[in-house]
XYZ file of C-alpha atoms in Angstrom:
494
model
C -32.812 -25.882 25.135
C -29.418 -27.269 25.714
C -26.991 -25.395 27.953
C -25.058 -22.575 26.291
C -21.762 -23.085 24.458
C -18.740 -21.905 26.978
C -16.405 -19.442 25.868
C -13.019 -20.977 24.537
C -10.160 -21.153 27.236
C -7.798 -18.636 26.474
C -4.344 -19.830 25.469
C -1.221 -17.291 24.978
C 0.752 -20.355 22.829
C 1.901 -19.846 19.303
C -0.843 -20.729 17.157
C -3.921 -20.504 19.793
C -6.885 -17.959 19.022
C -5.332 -15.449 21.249
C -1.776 -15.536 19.960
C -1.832 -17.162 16.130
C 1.191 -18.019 14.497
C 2.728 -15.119 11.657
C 1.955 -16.464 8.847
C 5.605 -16.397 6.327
C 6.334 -14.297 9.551
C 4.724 -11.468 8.742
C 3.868 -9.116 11.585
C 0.929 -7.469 10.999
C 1.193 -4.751 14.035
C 4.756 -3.997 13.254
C 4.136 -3.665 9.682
C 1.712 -1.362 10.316
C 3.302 0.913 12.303
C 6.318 1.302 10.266
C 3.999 1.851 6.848
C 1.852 4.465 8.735
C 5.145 6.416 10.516
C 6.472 6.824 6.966
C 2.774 7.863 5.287
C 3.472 4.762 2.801
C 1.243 2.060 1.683
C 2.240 -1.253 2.151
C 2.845 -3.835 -0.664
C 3.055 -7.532 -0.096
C 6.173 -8.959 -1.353
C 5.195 -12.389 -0.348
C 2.170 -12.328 -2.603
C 2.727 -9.506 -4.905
C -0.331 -8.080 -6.971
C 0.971 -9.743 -10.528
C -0.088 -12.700 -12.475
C 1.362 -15.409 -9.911
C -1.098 -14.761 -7.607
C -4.097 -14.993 -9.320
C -2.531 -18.141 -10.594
C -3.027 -20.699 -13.971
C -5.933 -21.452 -16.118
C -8.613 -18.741 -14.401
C -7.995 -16.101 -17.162
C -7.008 -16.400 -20.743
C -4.326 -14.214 -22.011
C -6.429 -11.322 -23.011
C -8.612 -11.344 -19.715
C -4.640 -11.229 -17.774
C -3.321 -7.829 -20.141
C -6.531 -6.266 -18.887
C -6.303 -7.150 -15.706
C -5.088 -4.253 -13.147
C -4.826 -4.359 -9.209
C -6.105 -1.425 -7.457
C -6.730 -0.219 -3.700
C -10.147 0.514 -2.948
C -9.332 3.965 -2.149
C -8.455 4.446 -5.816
C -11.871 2.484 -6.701
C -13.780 4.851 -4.997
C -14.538 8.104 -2.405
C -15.325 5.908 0.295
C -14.521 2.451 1.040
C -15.356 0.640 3.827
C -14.297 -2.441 5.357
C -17.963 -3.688 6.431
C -20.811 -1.550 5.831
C -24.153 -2.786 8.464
C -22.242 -5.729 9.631
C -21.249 -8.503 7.615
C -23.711 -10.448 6.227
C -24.827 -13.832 4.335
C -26.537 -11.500 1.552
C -23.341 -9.530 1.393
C -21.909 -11.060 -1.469
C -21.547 -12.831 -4.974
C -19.439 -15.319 -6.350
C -16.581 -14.566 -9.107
C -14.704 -15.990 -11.570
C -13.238 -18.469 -9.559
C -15.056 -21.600 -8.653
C -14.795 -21.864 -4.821
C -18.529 -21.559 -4.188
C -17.267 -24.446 -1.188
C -15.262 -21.109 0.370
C -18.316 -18.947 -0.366
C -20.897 -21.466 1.336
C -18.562 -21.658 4.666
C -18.231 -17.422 4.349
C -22.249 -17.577 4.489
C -22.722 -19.749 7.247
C -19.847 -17.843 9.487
C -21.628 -14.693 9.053
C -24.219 -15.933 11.475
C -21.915 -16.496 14.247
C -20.381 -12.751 15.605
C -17.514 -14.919 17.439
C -16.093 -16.418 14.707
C -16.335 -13.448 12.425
C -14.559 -11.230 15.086
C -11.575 -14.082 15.344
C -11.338 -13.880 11.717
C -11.453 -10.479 11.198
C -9.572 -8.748 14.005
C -11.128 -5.396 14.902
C -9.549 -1.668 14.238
C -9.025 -2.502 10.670
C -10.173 0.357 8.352
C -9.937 2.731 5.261
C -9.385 5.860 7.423
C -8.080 5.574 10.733
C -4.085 5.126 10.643
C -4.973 3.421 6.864
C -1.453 1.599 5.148
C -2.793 -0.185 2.386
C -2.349 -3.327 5.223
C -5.066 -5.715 6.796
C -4.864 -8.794 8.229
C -7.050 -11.908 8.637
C -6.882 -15.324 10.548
C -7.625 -18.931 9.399
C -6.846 -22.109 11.644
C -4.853 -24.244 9.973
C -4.244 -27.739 10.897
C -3.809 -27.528 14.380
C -2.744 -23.742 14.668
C -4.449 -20.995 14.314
C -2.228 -18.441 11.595
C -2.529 -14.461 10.955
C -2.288 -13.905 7.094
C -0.863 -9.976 5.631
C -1.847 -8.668 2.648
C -1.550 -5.384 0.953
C -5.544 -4.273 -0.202
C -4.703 -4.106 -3.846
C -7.264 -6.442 -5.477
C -7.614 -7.655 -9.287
C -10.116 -5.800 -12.045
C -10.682 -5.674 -15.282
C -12.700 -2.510 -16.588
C -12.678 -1.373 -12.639
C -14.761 -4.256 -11.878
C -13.756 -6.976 -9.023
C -12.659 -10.350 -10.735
C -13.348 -12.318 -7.932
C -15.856 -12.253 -4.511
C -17.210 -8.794 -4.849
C -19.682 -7.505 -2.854
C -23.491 -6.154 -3.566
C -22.751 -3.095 -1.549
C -19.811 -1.375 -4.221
C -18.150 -0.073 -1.570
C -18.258 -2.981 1.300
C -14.591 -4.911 0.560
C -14.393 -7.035 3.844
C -15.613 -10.536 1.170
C -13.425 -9.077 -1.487
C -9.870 -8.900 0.988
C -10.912 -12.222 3.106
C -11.209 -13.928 0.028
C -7.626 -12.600 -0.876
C -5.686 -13.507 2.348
C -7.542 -17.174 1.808
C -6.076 -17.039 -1.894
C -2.681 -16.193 0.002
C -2.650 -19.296 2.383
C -3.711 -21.348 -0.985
C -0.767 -20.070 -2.971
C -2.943 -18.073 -5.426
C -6.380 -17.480 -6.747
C -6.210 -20.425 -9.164
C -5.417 -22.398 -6.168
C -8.821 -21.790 -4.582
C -10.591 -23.577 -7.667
C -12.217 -26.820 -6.933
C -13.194 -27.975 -3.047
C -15.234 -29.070 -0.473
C -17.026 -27.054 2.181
C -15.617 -28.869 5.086
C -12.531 -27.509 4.259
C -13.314 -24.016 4.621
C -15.780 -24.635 7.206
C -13.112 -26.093 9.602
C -10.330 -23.329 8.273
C -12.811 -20.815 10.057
C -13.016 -22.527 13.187
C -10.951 -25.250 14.165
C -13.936 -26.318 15.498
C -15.557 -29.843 15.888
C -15.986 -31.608 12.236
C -18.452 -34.041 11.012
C -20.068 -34.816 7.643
C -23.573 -36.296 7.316
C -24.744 -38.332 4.472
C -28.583 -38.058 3.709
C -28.625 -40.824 1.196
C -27.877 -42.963 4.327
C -31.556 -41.948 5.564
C -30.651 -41.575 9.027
C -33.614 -41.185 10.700
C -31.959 -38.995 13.315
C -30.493 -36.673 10.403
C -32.686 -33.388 11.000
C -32.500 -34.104 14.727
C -28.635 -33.760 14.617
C -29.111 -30.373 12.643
C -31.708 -29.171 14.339
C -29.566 -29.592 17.862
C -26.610 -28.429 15.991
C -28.421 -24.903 15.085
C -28.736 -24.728 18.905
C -25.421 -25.253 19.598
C -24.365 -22.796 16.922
C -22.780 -24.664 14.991
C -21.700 -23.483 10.882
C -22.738 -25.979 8.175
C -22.701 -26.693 4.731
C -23.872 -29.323 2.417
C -23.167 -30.258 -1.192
C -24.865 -31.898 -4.157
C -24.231 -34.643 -6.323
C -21.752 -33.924 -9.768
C -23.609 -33.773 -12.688
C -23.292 -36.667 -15.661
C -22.144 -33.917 -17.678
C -20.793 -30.717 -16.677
C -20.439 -29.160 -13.303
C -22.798 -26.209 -12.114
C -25.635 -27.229 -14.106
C -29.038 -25.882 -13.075
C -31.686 -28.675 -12.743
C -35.577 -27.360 -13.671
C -36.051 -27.626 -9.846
C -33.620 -25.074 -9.194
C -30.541 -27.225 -7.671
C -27.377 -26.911 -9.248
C -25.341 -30.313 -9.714
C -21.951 -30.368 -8.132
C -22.361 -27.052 -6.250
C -21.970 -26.216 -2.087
C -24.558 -24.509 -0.243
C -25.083 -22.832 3.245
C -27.531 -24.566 5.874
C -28.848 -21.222 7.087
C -31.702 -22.562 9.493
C -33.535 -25.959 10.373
C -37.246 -25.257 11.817
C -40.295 -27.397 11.898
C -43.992 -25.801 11.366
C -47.170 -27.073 11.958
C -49.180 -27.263 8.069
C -52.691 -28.820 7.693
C -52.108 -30.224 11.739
C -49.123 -31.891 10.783
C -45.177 -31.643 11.542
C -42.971 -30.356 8.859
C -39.334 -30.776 8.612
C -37.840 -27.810 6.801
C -34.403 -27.083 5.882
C -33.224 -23.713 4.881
C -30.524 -22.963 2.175
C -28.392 -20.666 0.576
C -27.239 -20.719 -3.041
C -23.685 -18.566 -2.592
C -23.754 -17.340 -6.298
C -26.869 -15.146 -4.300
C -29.416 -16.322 -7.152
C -30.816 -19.284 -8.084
C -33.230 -21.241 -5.619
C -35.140 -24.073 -5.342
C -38.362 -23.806 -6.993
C -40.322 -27.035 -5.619
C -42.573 -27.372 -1.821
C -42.010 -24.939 0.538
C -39.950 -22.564 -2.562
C -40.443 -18.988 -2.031
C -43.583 -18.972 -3.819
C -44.892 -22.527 -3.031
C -48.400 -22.671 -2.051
C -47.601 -24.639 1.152
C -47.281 -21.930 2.610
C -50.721 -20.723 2.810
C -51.258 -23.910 5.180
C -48.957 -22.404 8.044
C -50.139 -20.345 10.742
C -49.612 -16.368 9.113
C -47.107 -15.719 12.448
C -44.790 -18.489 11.288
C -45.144 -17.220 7.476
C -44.390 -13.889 8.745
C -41.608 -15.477 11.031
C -39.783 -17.703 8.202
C -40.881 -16.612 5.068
C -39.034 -14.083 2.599
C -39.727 -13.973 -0.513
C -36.721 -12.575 -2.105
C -34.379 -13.686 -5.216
C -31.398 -13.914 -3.336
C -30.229 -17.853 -3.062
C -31.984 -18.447 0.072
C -34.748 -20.785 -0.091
C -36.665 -23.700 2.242
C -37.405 -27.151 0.924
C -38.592 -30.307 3.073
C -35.895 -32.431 4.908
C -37.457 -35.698 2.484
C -36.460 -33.157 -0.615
C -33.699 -31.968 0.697
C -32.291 -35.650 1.275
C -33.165 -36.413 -2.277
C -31.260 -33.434 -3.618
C -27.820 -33.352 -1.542
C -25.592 -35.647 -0.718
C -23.643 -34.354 2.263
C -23.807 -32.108 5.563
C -20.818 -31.189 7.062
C -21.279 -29.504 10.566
C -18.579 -27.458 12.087
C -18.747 -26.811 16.039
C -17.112 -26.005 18.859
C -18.304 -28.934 20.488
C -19.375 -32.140 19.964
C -22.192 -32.043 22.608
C -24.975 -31.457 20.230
C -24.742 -35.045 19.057
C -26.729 -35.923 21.957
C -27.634 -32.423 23.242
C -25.049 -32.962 26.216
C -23.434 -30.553 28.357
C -20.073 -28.965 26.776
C -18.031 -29.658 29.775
C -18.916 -33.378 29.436
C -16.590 -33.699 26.359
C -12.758 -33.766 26.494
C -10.700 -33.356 23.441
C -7.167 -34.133 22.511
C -4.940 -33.255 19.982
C -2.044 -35.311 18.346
C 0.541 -34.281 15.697
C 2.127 -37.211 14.243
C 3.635 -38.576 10.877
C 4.026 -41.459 8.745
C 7.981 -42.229 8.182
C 9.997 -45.201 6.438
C 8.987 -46.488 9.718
C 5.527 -45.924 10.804
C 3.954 -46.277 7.251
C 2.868 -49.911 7.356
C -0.229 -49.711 5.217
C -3.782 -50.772 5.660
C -4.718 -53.965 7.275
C -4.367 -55.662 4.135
C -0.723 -55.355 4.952
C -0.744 -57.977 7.645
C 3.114 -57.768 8.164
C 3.607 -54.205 8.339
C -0.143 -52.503 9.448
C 1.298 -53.125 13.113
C 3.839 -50.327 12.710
C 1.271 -47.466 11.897
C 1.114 -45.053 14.678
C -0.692 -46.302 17.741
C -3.515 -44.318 20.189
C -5.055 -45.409 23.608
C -8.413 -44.020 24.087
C -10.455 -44.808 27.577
C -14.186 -44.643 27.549
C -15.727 -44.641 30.851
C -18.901 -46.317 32.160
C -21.996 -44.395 33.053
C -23.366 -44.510 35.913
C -26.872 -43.563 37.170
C -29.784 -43.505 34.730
C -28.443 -42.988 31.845
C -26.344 -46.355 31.889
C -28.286 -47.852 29.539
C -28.723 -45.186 27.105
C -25.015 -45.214 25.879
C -25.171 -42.979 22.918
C -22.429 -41.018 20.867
C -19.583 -40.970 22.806
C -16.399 -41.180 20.730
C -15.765 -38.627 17.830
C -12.264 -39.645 15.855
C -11.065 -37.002 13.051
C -7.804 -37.918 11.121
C -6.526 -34.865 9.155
C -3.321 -35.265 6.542
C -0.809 -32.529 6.055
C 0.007 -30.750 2.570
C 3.620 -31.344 1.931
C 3.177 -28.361 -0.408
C 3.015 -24.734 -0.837
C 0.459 -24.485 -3.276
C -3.652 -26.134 -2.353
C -3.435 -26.998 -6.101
C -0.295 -29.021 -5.930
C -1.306 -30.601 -2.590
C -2.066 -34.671 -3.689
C -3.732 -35.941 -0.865
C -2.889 -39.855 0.390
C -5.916 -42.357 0.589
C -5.704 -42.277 4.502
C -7.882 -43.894 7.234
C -8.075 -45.661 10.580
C -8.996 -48.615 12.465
C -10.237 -49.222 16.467
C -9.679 -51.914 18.396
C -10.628 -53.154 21.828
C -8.288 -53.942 24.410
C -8.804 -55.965 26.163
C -9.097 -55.762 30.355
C -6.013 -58.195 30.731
C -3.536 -55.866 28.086
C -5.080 -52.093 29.978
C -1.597 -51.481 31.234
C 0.291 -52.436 27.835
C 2.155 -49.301 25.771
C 2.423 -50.739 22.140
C 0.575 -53.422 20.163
C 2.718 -55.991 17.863
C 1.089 -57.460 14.831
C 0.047 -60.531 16.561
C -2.764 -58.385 18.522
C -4.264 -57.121 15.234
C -6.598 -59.573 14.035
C -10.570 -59.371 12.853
C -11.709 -60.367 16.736
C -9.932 -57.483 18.478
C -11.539 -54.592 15.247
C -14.428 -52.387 16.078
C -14.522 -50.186 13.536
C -12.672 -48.727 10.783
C -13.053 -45.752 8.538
C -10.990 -45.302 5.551
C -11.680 -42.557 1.970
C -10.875 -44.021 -1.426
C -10.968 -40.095 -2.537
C -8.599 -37.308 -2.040
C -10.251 -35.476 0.837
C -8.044 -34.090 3.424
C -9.806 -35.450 6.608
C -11.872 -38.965 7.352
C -13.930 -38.551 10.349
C -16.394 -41.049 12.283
C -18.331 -41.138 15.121
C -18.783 -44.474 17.132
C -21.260 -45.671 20.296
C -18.810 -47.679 22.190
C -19.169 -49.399 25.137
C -16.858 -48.516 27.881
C -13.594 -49.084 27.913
C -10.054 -49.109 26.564
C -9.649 -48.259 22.686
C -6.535 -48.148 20.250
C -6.792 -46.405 17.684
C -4.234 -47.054 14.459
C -3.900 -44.138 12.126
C -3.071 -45.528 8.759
C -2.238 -44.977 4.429
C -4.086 -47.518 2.134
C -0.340 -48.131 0.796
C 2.951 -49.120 2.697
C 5.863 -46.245 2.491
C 3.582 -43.045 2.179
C 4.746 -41.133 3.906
C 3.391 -37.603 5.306
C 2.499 -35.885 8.399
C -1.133 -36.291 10.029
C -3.095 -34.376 12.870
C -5.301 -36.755 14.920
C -8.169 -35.295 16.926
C -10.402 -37.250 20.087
C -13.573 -36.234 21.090
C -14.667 -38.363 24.071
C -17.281 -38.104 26.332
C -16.474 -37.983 30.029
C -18.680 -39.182 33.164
């Protein structure tokens, strides 16, 4: 069992945990105050309860006359906030298609920290109620408190969007709302991957896994990762066709699930990898080994049946790690440290932030661009030798995330750069030099590089290096992009 995870240092800086940023400066206490004084309920100018914000192309023109926005005071006798503590069978998916936000709500709901940094306390329908609550996302670098006024969208005086399966439990319904608010609107919130949301809850560590890659240390890494209490989520490939199609095994092409627990069980005297899942739409499971109703589990001790099993239709299902490599093609693990990689002690990694840009002068391009790559932004990283026994068992020691900025408003709008980056050795004889012309930059002196050919937001690697001095050059696949980037180091200390 590896040591526990330590409680996050306390920081009273703009944008830390303890002190988030205002979020379009918005101050949640003082808004509060002044609604309650005057017995008023508050209404968000900033995103006010009209078309706009549930945004383009969700509902047609007949849906949008129908649609009205009500308080769940007016929905009902009595609302409540949460109702039995939140929870990953809480909810169901609407009519927006941000089952990726959904999947990273049902893994947080496991982890009382997170939800409690997310949804501040003293919030409610009763005490000192305003027709105000407030929730907090971390948000490239910074951690941000979003308003809103509680007036959500229905048609009929049913929920639109995230509702929950307890009519009068609205915390899904509201955090799903301030989300749409950071996005610029509901529409915004259409279309995207769970890593996103996952690392929007946290600001944790970030890592994706690719099971088509067969790494044979794949359920080892989420098995550790469940003991470091870690959130993660995994997706599946897009259909040939449409999106959200239903296989006859139960998986749905192009659709994000929840990892909700990684176990092994002993079945006719052998080991058995299991995964467990979550379908967020809180139906439709896998129906194949180790399904709900599969016979395999008749040859498991009745304890662990008793322990694991429950057979329910609610989205949650188990299927073997080889089927579950088969059917998805990502994991992305969200942590608040990197030490499960090698089931390490927290205090043995060190992390460092950097905010920096690409301007007319630091965007030189790829390392295609021979003549300009050497102006990119430039990174010294130190990696220090191990002494003792575990010298020769250098394992993961270097985690490198490289995160772009949206130069927009709107998620929607957002178009994301092709972005990636390269590390080089120094070497011993150039430790004490501060910046790297092009003449350094050459195939002998690369290590790695990473680099996405899509539109994600973040490329990420982990490297075994051995130890010693690193640069690391953040970079666009083109010359003259230009936006601005947050860097993040995860090292491994002595």
């Amino acid at each position: 069992m590896p040591p526990p995870v330590p409680a996050v240092r306390r920081m009273s800086a703009v944008g830390s945990r303890l002190n988030p940023d205002k979020f379009l400066g918005q101050d949640y206490y003082q808004l509060h105050k002044d609604y309650c004084q005057n017995r008023a309920r508050f209404l968000d100018s900033t995103f006010p309860p009209n078309e706009s914000a549930i945004g383009p192309g969700l509902l047609d023109d007949d849906e949008m006359k129908n649609v009205e926005w009500i308080r769940p005071t007016k929905m009902m006798s009595d609302p409540q906030l949460v109702v039995d503590g939140e929870s990953r069978f809480d909810f169901a998916q609407g009519d927006v298609g941000n089952c990726w936000f959904l999947s990273a709500i049902g893994a947080i709901t496991f982890q009382r920290e997170i939800m409690e940094q997310i949804i501040p306390s003293g919030q409610s329908f009763k005490k000192e109620y305003a027709g105000i609550f407030h929730f907090r996302f971390w948000r490239f670098g910074k951690w941000i408190d979003v308003v809103i006024d509680d007036k959500l969208p229905t048609i009929d005086g049913e929920l639109i969007f995230l509702h929950c399966k307890t009519r009068n439990e609205f915390w899904p319904a509201l955090l799903e709302k301030a989300y749409a608010k950071v996005c610029g609107s509901y529409a915004d919130m259409n279309g995207g991957f769970v890593s996103e949301a996952l690392a929007d809850f946290t600001g944790g560590v970030h890592m994706t896994l690719f099971p088509k890659e067969e790494r044979p240390e794949l359920w080892g890494l989420m098995y550790r990762a469940v003991q470091y209490r870690s959130i993660m989520g995994c997706g599946t490939p897009q259909g040939a066709t449409s999106a959200n199609t239903e296989l006859p095994n139960g998986i749905v092409e192009g659709h994000a699930y929840t990892v909700t627990g990684v176990t092994k069980l002993k079945s006719k005297g052998q080991g058995v990898k299991l995964v467990r899942l979550l379908n967020p739409w809180g139906r439709g499971e896998w129906v194949g080994d180790w399904s709900d109703n599969s016979p395999l589990w008749k040859t498991v001790s009745s304890e662990d049946r008793t322990k694991w099993l429950d057979s329910k239709n609610d989205g949650e299902f188990w299927m073997s790690m080889e089927d579950f490599c088969k059917s998805f093609v990502n994991v992305d693990v969200c942590c608040l440290t990197p030490a499960f990689l090698d089931g390490s002690s927290p205090e043995s990694w060190s992390t460092k932030q950097y905010e920096g840009c690409w301007d007319e002068k630091t965007a030189g391009g790829s390392m295609e661009h021979k003549q300009s790559f050497w102006t990119n932004p430039q990174y010294q990283v130190k990696i220090p030798a191990i002494e003792g026994d575990e010298a020769d068992v250098q394992g993961l020691n270097l985690l490198v995330s490289l995160m772009q900025k949206p130069d927009k408003r709107r998620r929607s709008l957002v178009e994301h750069l092709h972005i990636g980056f390269s590390v080089f050795r120094i070497p011993p004889e150039m430790k004490d030099q501060k910046a790297f012309p092009a003449s350094f930059f050459s195939p002998n002196t690369l290590v790695s590089q990473r680099q996405h050919s899509s539109n994600t937001r973040e490329v990420m690697e982990f490297f075994k290096m051995k130890p010693g001095r690193y640069l690391i050059v953040p970079f666009t696949n083109k010359p003259n992009s230009t936006t601005s980037f947050l860097l993040t180091v995860h090292s491994k200390r002595e």
